[in-house]
Coordinates of C-alpha atoms in Angstrom, one line a residue:
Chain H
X1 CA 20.7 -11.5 174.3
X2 CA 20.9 -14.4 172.4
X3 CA 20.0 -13.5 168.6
X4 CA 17.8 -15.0 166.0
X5 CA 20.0 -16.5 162.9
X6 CA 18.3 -15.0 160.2
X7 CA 15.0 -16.1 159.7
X8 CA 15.5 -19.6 161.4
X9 CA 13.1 -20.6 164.5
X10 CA 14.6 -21.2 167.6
X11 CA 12.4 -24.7 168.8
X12 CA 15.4 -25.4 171.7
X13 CA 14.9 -22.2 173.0
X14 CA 13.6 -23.3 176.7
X15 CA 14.2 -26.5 175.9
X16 CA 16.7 -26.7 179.0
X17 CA 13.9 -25.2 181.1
X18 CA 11.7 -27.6 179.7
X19 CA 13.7 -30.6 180.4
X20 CA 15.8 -30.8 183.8
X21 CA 17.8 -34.0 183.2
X22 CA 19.0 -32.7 179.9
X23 CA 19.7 -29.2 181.7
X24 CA 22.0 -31.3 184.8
X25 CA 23.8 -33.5 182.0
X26 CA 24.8 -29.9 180.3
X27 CA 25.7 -28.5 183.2
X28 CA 27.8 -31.3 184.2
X29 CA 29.6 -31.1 180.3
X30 CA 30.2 -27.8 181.2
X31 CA 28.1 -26.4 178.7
X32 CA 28.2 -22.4 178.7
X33 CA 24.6 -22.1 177.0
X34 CA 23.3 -24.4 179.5
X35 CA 24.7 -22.1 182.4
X36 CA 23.9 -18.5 181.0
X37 CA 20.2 -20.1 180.3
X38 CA 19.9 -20.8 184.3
X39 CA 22.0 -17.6 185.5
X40 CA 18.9 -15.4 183.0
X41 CA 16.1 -17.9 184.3
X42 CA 16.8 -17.5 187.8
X43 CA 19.1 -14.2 188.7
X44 CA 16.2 -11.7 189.1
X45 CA 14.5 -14.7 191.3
X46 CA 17.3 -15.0 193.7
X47 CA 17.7 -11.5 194.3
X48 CA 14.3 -10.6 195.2
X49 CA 14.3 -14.2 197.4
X50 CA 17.6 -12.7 198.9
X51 CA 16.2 -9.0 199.4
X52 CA 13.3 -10.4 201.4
X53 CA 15.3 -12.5 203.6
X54 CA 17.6 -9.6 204.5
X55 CA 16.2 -6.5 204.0
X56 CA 19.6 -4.9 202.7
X57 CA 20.0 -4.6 198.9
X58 CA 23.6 -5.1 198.3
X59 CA 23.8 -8.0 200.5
X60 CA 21.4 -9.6 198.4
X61 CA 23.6 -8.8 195.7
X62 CA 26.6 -10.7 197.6
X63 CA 24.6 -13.8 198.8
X64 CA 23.8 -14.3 195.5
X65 CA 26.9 -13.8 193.7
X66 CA 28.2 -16.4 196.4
X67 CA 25.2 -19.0 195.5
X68 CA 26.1 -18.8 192.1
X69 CA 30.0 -19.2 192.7
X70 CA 28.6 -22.2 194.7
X71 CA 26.5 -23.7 192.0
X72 CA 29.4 -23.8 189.8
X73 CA 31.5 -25.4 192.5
X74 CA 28.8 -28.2 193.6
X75 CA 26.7 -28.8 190.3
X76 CA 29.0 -32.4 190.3
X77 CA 27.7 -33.3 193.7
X78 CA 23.7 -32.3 193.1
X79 CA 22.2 -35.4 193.9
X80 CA 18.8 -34.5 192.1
X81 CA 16.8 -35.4 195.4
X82 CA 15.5 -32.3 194.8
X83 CA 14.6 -30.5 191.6
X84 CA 17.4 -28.2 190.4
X85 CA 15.9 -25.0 191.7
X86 CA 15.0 -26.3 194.8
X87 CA 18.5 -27.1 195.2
X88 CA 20.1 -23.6 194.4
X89 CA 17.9 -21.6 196.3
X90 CA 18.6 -23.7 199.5
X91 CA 21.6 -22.7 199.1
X92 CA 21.0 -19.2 198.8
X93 CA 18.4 -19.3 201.9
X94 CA 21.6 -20.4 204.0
X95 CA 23.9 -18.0 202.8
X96 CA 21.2 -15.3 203.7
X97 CA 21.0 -17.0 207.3
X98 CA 24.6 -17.1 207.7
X99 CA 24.6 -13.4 206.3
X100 CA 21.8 -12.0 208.9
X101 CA 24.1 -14.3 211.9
X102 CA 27.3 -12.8 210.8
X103 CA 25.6 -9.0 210.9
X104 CA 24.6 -10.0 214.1
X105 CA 20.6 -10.2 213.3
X106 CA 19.6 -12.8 214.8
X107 CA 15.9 -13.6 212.9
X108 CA 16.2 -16.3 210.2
X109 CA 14.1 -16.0 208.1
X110 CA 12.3 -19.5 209.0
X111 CA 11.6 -17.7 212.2
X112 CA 10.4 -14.6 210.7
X113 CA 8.2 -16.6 208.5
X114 CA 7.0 -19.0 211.4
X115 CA 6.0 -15.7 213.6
X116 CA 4.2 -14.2 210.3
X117 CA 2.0 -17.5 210.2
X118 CA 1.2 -17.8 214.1
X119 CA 0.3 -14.0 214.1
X120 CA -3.5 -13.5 213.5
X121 CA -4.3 -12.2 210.4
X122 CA -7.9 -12.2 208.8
X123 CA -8.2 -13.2 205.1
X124 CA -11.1 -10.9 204.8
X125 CA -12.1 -8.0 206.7
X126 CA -14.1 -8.4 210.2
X127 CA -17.0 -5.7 209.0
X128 CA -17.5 -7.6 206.0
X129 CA -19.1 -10.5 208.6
X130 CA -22.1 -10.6 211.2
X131 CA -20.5 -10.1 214.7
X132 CA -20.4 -13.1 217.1
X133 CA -23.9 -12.0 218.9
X134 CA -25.6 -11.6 215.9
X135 CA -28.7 -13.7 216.1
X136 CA -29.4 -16.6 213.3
X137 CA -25.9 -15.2 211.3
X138 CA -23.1 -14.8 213.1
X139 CA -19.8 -15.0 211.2
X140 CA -21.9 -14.7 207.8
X141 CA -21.4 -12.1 205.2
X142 CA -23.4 -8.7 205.9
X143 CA -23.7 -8.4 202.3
X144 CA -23.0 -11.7 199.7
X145 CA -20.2 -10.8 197.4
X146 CA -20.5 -10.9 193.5
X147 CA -18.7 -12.7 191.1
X148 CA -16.2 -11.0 189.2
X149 CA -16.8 -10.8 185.1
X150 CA -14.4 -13.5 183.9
X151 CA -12.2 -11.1 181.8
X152 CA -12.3 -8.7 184.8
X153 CA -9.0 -9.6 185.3
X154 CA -7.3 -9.8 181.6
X155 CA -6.9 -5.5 181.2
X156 CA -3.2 -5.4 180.8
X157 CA -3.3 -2.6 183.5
X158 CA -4.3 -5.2 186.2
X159 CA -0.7 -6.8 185.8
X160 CA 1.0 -3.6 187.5
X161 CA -2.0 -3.5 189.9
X162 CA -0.8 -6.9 190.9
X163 CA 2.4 -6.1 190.9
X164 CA 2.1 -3.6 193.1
X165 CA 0.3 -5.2 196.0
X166 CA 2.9 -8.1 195.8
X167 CA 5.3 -5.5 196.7
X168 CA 3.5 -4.1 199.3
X169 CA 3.0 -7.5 201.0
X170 CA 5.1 -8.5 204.3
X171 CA 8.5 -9.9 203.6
X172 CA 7.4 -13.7 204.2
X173 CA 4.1 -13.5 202.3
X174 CA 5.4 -11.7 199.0
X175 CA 8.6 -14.5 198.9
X176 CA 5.6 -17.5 199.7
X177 CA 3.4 -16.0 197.0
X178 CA 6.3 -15.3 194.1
X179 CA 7.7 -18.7 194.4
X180 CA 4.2 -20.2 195.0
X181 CA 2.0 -18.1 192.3
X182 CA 4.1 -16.2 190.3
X183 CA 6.3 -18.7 189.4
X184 CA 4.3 -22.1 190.1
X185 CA 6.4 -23.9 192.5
X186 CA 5.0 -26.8 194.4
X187 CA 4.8 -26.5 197.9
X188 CA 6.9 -28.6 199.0
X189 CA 9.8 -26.8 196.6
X190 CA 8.7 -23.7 198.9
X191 CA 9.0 -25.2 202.2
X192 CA 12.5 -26.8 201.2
X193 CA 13.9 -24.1 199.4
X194 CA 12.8 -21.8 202.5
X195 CA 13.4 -23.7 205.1
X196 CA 9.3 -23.5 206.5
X197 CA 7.6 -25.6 207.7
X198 CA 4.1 -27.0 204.6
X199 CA 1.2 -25.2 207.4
X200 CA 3.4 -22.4 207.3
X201 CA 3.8 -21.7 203.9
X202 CA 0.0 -22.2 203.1
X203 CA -0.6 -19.5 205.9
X204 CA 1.4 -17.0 204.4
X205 CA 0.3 -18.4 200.8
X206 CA -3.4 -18.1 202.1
X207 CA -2.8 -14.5 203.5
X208 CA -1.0 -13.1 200.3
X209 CA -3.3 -14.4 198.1
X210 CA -6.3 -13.0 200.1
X211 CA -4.6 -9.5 200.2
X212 CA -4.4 -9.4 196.3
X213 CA -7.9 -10.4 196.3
X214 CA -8.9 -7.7 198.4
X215 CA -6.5 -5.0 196.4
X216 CA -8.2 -6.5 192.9
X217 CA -11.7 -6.2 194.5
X218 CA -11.2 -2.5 194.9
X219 CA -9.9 -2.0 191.9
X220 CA -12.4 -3.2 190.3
X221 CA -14.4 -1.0 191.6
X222 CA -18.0 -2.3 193.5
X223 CA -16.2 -1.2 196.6
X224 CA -15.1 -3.8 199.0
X225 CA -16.5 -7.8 198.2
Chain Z
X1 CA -22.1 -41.0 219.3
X2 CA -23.0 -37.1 217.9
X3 CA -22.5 -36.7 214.6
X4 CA -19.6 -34.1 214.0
X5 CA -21.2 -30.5 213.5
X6 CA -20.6 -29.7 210.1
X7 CA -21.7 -26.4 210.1
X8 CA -19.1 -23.6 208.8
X9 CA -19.4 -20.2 208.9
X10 CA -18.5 -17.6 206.1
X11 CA -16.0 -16.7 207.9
X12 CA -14.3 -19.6 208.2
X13 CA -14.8 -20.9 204.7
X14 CA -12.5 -17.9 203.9
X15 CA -9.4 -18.7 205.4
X16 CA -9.7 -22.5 204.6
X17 CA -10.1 -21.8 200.8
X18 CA -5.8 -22.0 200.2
X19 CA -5.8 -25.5 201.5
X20 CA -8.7 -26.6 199.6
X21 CA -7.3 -25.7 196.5
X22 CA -3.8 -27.2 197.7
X23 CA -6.1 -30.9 198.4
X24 CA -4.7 -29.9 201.9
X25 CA -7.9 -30.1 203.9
X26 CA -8.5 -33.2 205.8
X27 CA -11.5 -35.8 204.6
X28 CA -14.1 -33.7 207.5
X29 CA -12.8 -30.3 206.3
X30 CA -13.3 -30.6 203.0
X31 CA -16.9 -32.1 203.5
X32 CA -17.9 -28.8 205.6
X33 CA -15.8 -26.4 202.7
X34 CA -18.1 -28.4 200.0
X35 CA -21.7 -28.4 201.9
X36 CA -20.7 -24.5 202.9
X37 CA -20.0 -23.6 199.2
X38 CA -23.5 -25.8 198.4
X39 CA -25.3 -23.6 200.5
X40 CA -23.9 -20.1 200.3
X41 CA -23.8 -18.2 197.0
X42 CA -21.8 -15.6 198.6
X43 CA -18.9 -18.0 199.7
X44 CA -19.4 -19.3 196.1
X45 CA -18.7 -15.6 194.4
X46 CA -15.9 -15.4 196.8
X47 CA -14.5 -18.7 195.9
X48 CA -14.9 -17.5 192.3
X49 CA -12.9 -14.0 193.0
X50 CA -9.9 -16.1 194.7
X51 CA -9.5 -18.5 191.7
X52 CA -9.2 -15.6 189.3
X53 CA -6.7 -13.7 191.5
X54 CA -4.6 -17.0 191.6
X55 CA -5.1 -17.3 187.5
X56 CA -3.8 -13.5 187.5
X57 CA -1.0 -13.9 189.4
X58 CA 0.1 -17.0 187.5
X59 CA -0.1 -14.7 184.4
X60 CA 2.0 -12.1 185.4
X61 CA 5.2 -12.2 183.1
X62 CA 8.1 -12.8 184.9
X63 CA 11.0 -10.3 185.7
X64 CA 14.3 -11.5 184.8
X65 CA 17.7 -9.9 184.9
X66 CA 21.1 -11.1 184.3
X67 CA 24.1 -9.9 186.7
X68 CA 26.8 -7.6 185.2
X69 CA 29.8 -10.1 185.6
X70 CA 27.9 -12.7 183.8
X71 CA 30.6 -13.5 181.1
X72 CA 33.2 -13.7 184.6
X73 CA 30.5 -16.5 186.3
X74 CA 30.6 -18.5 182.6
X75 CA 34.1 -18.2 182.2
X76 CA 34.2 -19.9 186.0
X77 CA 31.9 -22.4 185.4
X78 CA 33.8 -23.3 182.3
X79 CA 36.8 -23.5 184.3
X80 CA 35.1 -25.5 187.0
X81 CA 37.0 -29.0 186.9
X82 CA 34.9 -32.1 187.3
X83 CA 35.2 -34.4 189.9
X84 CA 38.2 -36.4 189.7
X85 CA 36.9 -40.0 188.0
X86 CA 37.0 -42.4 190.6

């Protein structure tokens, strides 16, 4: 870690997250606190990006000991089209592809992802509505829900509660909902950085999102809605 | 010429709720998401619930870790020559 000199604030500190030109121009001068800053930022990232694409913890590992060795080797040629992270974790979503075609599994994961979105998945649970035949209602809620208190959610407990049902999520919904939620990436830094496809990554957004809800709603204890 | 039915369901306000908050919704979706939410006090609770999941997922601190050979990957990218000047 990088210490505190004694007593002295630390204003920089972010400043390379803060500011991606200045972070590229570093990078280019070869400037070793400007590297170790983006391997800390985004090393976790990559390897939880990685484990969902493949399924297989040590290749994670390897695909993204290779996208690092190939950020050092192409930060000259980064054209900035993209931003910076974009960037890096395209490059890590081909290296997983090429990974899963050289095991021999044949599902990218822009296919898995693209089957996730077409396959029919409710945001909220079919009781919870009037059936079709129902007379003046159908398709309404049985019973309106409630609003949650507004510092329902603030408990420090409701963190790991979250944390769990992200990790319970399906493969392509957890990876849509990190990138989208968790760490505030734009959609189209999801779709490029995946490889999906914008409806895609709002279905899977959508989904995630709605099964957090439902998770929370339990928790919180009024019984479902 | 029939005017378009704008008429949601409950139902269908729920899974359309992402795309409004994205601004994805084309001009005669978002009408029917807005007059819906208008109308139903449920649909506006549920709308209420969703926003605060999204604000509690955007609060969650993030996990970080740094790989073992770190010091090896600087010492690389230190070593990394730069383009030859054309």
């Amino acid at each position: 870690m990088v210490q505190d000199q004694a007593g002295v604030p630390r204003p920089v500190q972010g400043a390379f997250e803060a500011d991606e030109t200045l972070l590229v121009k570093a990078l280019r001068c070869r400037e070793e606190a400007a590297f170790v800053a983006l391997v800390r930022r985004y090393h976790s990232l990559m390897l939880r990006v990685a484990y969902a694409q493949l399924n297989d913890a040590s290749a994670a590992e390897e695909v993204v000991q290779e996208t690092w060795l190939a950020v050092i080797k192409g930060i000259d040629s980064f054209a900035g089209r993209s931003s910076l992270r974009t960037w890096m974790f395209r490059i890590l979503t081909n290296k997983a592809s090429a990974r899963l075609e050289r095991d021999g599994r044949q599902i990218p994961f822009s296919a898995l992802a693209s089957a996730d979105a077409v396959a029919s998945e409710p945001s909220v649970e079919q009781s919870r509505f009037f059936a079709r035949d129902h007379g003046p209602r159908p398709f309404f809620w049985v019973s309106d829900p409630r609003e949650w208190p507004e510092d329902a959610l603030l408990a420090t407990e409701i963190r790991s509660v979250i944390g769990a049902a992200v990790r319970r999520l399906p493969d392509s919904q957890r990876v849509v909902i990190t990138l989208r939620d968790l760490e505030g990436w734009t959609p189209g830094e999801v779709c490029e950085a995946l490889g999906i496809s914008d409806g895609n990554q709002r279905v899977l957004l959508h989904r995630a999102r709605s099964r957090v809800r439902e998770v929370l709603d339990g928790y919180l204890g009024d019984g479902p809605l | 010429m029939t005017p378009p039915p704008l008429q949601i369901t409950c139902k269908e306000f729920a899974e359309l709720v992402t795309a409004h908050e994205d601004g994805a919704l084309p001009e005669r979706d978002r009408i029917r998401f807005v007059s819906h939410s208008e109308r139903c006090p449920g649909c506006r609770a549920y709308l209420q619930q969703f926003r605060l999941t999204v604000e509690a997922l955007r609060s969650v601190p993030r996990e970080t870790a740094e790989p073992e050979n770190l010091d090896e990957l600087a010492r690389r990218f230190k070593e990394q020559k730069p383009p030859a000047a054309s």
